[in-house]
Tab-separated table of C-alpha atoms in Angstrom:
chain	number	residue	atom	x	y	z
E	4	ILE	CA	-17.695	-12.550	-8.821
E	5	GLU	CA	-15.164	-13.114	-11.647
E	6	ALA	CA	-11.235	-12.274	-10.611
E	7	PHE	CA	-11.511	-9.702	-13.359
E	8	ALA	CA	-14.097	-7.713	-15.450
E	9	ASP	CA	-14.094	-5.835	-18.469
E	10	PHE	CA	-14.979	-2.188	-17.477
E	11	PRO	CA	-16.275	0.278	-19.345
E	12	GLY	CA	-14.581	2.537	-21.244
E	13	HIS	CA	-11.119	1.528	-19.783
E	14	GLY	CA	-10.816	-2.514	-20.482
E	15	PRO	CA	-9.722	-5.255	-17.807
E	16	ALA	CA	-9.293	-4.955	-14.472
E	17	ARG	CA	-8.876	-6.116	-11.479
E	18	ARG	CA	-12.090	-6.463	-9.915
E	19	TYR	CA	-12.326	-6.489	-5.814
E	20	TYR	CA	-15.541	-7.588	-4.113
E	21	ILE	CA	-17.242	-7.126	-1.100
E	22	PRO	CA	-20.024	-8.660	-0.512
E	23	GLN	CA	-22.892	-7.822	1.557
E	24	GLY	CA	-22.930	-8.828	5.407
E	25	VAL	CA	-19.282	-9.035	6.198
E	26	ASP	CA	-16.901	-7.563	8.873
E	27	GLU	CA	-13.835	-8.967	7.473
E	28	VAL	CA	-12.644	-9.490	3.924
E	29	THR	CA	-9.832	-10.040	1.325
E	30	PRO	CA	-11.410	-10.198	-1.958
E	31	ALA	CA	-8.255	-9.574	-4.038
E	32	GLN	CA	-4.179	-8.985	-3.884
E	33	VAL	CA	-1.578	-8.871	-6.636
E	34	ALA	CA	1.691	-9.417	-4.520
E	35	LEU	CA	4.847	-10.462	-4.528
E	36	GLU	CA	5.454	-12.436	-1.379
E	37	GLY	CA	8.978	-14.025	-0.056
E	38	ASP	CA	12.607	-14.393	-1.169
E	39	ARG	CA	12.168	-16.334	-4.048
E	40	ASP	CA	9.160	-13.988	-5.797
E	41	PHE	CA	11.766	-11.299	-4.868
E	42	LEU	CA	15.204	-12.676	-6.854
E	43	ARG	CA	12.461	-13.842	-9.402
E	44	VAL	CA	11.149	-10.396	-10.016
E	45	CYS	CA	13.776	-7.844	-8.774
E	46	GLY	CA	16.514	-9.342	-8.895
E	47	LYS	CA	17.739	-9.743	-4.914
E	48	LYS	CA	15.839	-10.761	-1.979
E	49	ASN	CA	14.680	-7.964	-0.929
E	50	ILE	CA	15.143	-4.420	-1.869
E	51	ASP	CA	15.377	-1.237	-0.082
E	52	GLU	CA	13.648	1.586	-2.243
E	53	PHE	CA	10.665	1.390	-4.610
E	54	TYR	CA	8.326	3.129	-6.628
E	55	ALA	CA	5.263	1.647	-7.194
E	56	GLU	CA	1.651	3.465	-9.248
E	57	TRP	CA	-1.663	1.747	-10.084
E	58	SER	CA	-5.210	2.861	-10.755
E	59	GLU	CA	-8.210	2.198	-8.301
E	60	TYR	CA	-12.132	2.723	-8.885
E	61	PHE	CA	-14.464	3.215	-5.912
E	62	ALA	CA	-17.993	4.011	-7.187
E	63	ASP	CA	-20.372	6.403	-6.080
E	64	GLY	CA	-21.947	5.101	-2.837
E	65	HIS	CA	-18.876	2.858	-2.482
E	66	ASP	CA	-19.448	1.251	1.406
E	67	PHE	CA	-15.882	1.660	3.136
E	68	ALA	CA	-14.830	0.515	5.701
E	69	ASP	CA	-15.540	2.588	9.717
E	70	CYS	CA	-12.017	0.825	10.740
E	71	GLY	CA	-9.685	0.386	7.076
E	72	GLN	CA	-9.568	-0.509	3.411
E	73	LYS	CA	-6.239	-1.310	2.980
E	74	ILE	CA	-4.572	-0.543	-0.584
E	75	LEU	CA	-1.031	-1.198	-0.193
E	76	ARG	CA	1.564	-2.978	2.019
E	77	ALA	CA	5.457	-3.494	1.704
E	78	THR	CA	7.050	-4.739	4.810
E	79	TYR	CA	9.348	-7.815	5.669
E	80	TRP	CA	8.642	-11.213	6.911
E	81	ASN	CA	10.526	-14.690	7.144
E	82	GLU	CA	9.474	-17.331	9.618
E	83	GLY	CA	11.698	-17.214	12.773
E	84	GLU	CA	12.783	-13.686	12.079
E	85	PRO	CA	11.547	-10.558	13.748
E	86	LEU	CA	9.464	-7.893	11.886
E	87	GLY	CA	10.990	-5.482	9.472
E	88	HIS	CA	9.865	-2.068	8.270
E	89	GLU	CA	6.260	-2.320	7.367
E	90	LEU	CA	5.103	0.751	4.934
E	91	THR	CA	0.932	0.262	4.762
E	92	PHE	CA	-1.371	2.615	2.263
E	93	ALA	CA	-4.932	2.867	3.266
E	94	VAL	CA	-8.538	4.821	3.334
E	95	LEU	CA	-9.380	5.048	6.892
E	96	ASP	CA	-12.937	5.886	9.396
E	97	ASP	CA	-15.686	5.565	6.713
E	98	ASN	CA	-13.167	7.373	3.948
E	99	SER	CA	-12.539	10.247	5.977
E	100	ARG	CA	-8.886	10.284	5.959
E	101	ILE	CA	-5.716	8.608	3.522
E	102	GLN	CA	-3.312	7.444	5.434
E	103	LEU	CA	0.352	6.142	4.878
E	104	PHE	CA	1.458	3.954	8.020
E	105	LEU	CA	5.054	3.157	9.072
E	106	PHE	CA	6.238	0.722	11.277
E	107	HIS	CA	9.591	-0.667	12.896
E	108	PRO	CA	9.835	-2.566	15.913
E	109	GLN	CA	13.105	-0.641	16.119
E	110	GLY	CA	12.795	1.669	13.700
E	111	LEU	CA	14.362	5.134	15.296
E	112	SER	CA	18.517	6.435	15.389
E	113	ASP	CA	17.876	5.874	18.922
E	114	GLY	CA	16.696	1.627	18.443
E	115	SER	CA	13.146	2.473	19.811
E	116	GLY	CA	10.035	1.946	17.456
E	117	LEU	CA	8.721	3.714	14.103
E	118	ASP	CA	5.150	4.175	14.759
E	119	VAL	CA	4.022	7.254	12.566
E	120	GLY	CA	0.637	7.473	10.774
E	121	LEU	CA	1.135	10.240	7.949
E	122	ASP	CA	-2.668	11.964	6.997
E	123	TYR	CA	-4.235	13.293	3.616
E	124	ARG	CA	-7.217	14.561	5.424
E	125	ALA	CA	-9.517	13.988	2.370
E	126	SER	CA	-11.266	11.452	1.422
E	127	MET	CA	-10.551	8.706	-1.710
E	128	PRO	CA	-12.651	10.247	-4.888
E	129	THR	CA	-14.988	8.498	-5.922
E	130	GLY	CA	-16.879	7.097	-9.522
E	131	ARG	CA	-13.875	8.027	-11.234
E	132	TRP	CA	-10.689	6.293	-11.686
E	133	VAL	CA	-7.683	7.855	-9.299
E	134	SER	CA	-3.812	7.379	-10.294
E	135	PHE	CA	-2.118	6.269	-7.079
E	136	GLY	CA	2.335	6.221	-6.831
E	137	VAL	CA	4.209	5.423	-3.724
E	138	TRP	CA	7.360	6.170	-3.322
E	139	CYS	CA	9.828	5.245	-0.284
E	140	ARG	CA	13.632	4.784	0.787
E	141	LEU	CA	14.858	2.912	3.655
E	142	ASN	CA	17.686	4.942	5.514
E	143	THR	CA	21.249	3.882	5.553
E	144	PRO	CA	20.987	1.465	8.830
E	145	GLY	CA	21.939	3.469	11.600
E	146	GLU	CA	21.174	6.768	9.533
E	147	SER	CA	18.023	8.902	9.409
E	148	ASP	CA	18.172	9.394	5.320
E	149	GLY	CA	14.928	7.380	4.445
E	150	PHE	CA	11.447	8.990	3.009
E	151	ALA	CA	8.050	8.288	1.920
E	152	ARG	CA	5.968	10.032	-0.447
E	153	VAL	CA	2.508	9.343	-2.005
E	154	TYR	CA	1.289	10.965	-5.173
E	155	MET	CA	-2.766	11.467	-6.285
E	156	ASP	CA	-2.936	11.996	-9.749
E	157	GLY	CA	0.310	12.889	-10.184
E	158	LYS	CA	0.423	15.195	-7.412
E	159	PRO	CA	2.387	14.699	-3.983
E	160	ILE	CA	0.039	14.309	-1.081
E	161	ILE	CA	2.283	13.098	1.171
E	162	THR	CA	6.193	13.776	2.158
E	163	ARG	CA	8.060	13.193	4.967
E	164	THR	CA	12.411	12.804	4.187
E	165	GLN	CA	14.895	12.569	6.486
E	166	MET	CA	13.719	9.483	8.355
E	167	SER	CA	14.702	6.854	10.115
E	168	LEU	CA	12.670	4.104	8.540
E	169	ARG	CA	14.415	0.585	10.007
E	170	GLY	CA	17.324	2.610	12.720
E	171	LYS	CA	20.574	-0.595	12.085
E	172	ASP	CA	18.425	-3.190	10.603
E	173	PRO	CA	19.473	-4.266	7.062
E	174	ARG	CA	16.550	-5.808	5.962
E	175	GLY	CA	14.932	-4.425	3.028
E	176	TRP	CA	10.757	-5.293	1.826
E	177	ASN	CA	10.242	-8.947	0.890
E	178	VAL	CA	6.875	-8.379	0.564
E	179	PHE	CA	4.231	-6.179	-1.492
E	180	TRP	CA	1.101	-6.214	-2.076
E	181	ILE	CA	-1.962	-3.582	-3.704
E	182	GLY	CA	-5.414	-4.647	-2.630
E	183	GLY	CA	-5.783	-5.904	0.942
E	184	ASN	CA	-7.899	-6.231	3.698
E	185	HIS	CA	-11.586	-4.598	4.339
E	186	SER	CA	-12.237	-3.764	8.022
E	187	ASN	CA	-14.703	-2.822	9.263
E	188	SER	CA	-16.200	-2.759	12.848
E	189	ALA	CA	-20.160	-4.122	12.087
E	190	PRO	CA	-21.387	-6.247	9.116
E	191	THR	CA	-21.526	-4.156	5.887
E	192	ALA	CA	-24.650	-2.682	4.620
E	193	GLN	CA	-24.234	-3.085	1.066
E	194	ALA	CA	-22.005	-4.998	-1.389
E	195	SER	CA	-18.948	-3.216	-2.830
E	196	HIS	CA	-16.935	-3.184	-5.844
E	197	ARG	CA	-13.324	-1.801	-5.926
E	198	TYR	CA	-11.106	-1.910	-9.054
E	199	ILE	CA	-7.595	-1.690	-9.831
E	200	ASP	CA	-5.528	-1.472	-12.770
E	201	ASP	CA	-2.262	-0.678	-14.511
E	202	ILE	CA	0.285	-1.551	-11.599
E	203	LEU	CA	3.601	-0.808	-12.175
E	204	LEU	CA	6.681	-0.857	-9.791
E	205	TYR	CA	10.214	0.311	-10.087
E	206	SER	CA	13.005	0.344	-8.109
E	207	THR	CA	12.962	4.277	-8.186
E	208	LYS	CA	10.708	6.989	-9.161
E	209	PRO	CA	10.854	7.057	-12.945
E	210	ARG	CA	12.047	10.982	-14.142
């Protein structure tokens, strides 16, 4: 299966192929990973805010994962260091809901763990291109001024403000990807295709 496909009426797009009979697979990922990548692309080793936008296409009849289909992730990871903030955008439970998951082992203002899923109780549209945007800003260390927002087709579907997302941790994100793993509790019943295109990464949401 070729990594890119000429999608009819759209043009070249990243192909994400899920074979029949698999329960865990990561067919494709577009990523920045590590301090070096971030320094080269963003001008700094890690970032405190980003706005990402891109387009997704899932065909009608797509075999969605009964556990989760990852869409986007931003996190902090360096070998030998504690895990930093992790943000994951995913389609869960056979496409019954869309979720933005926020995690940090000491992310709340009192130093306890942040572990929260923000749900959009609707399915991922199929049979058409869908545009997404994720805008997140980590809190000032020790404050509760962070926020997370998700947009679908230009409309906000998830919003949470005045959050402590990393507690007193000064580190931002140095890993970012779109693609991710397809996690199923049993082998997939059929092969499926997902397409990804129009990826843009900004330091903040354009006005």
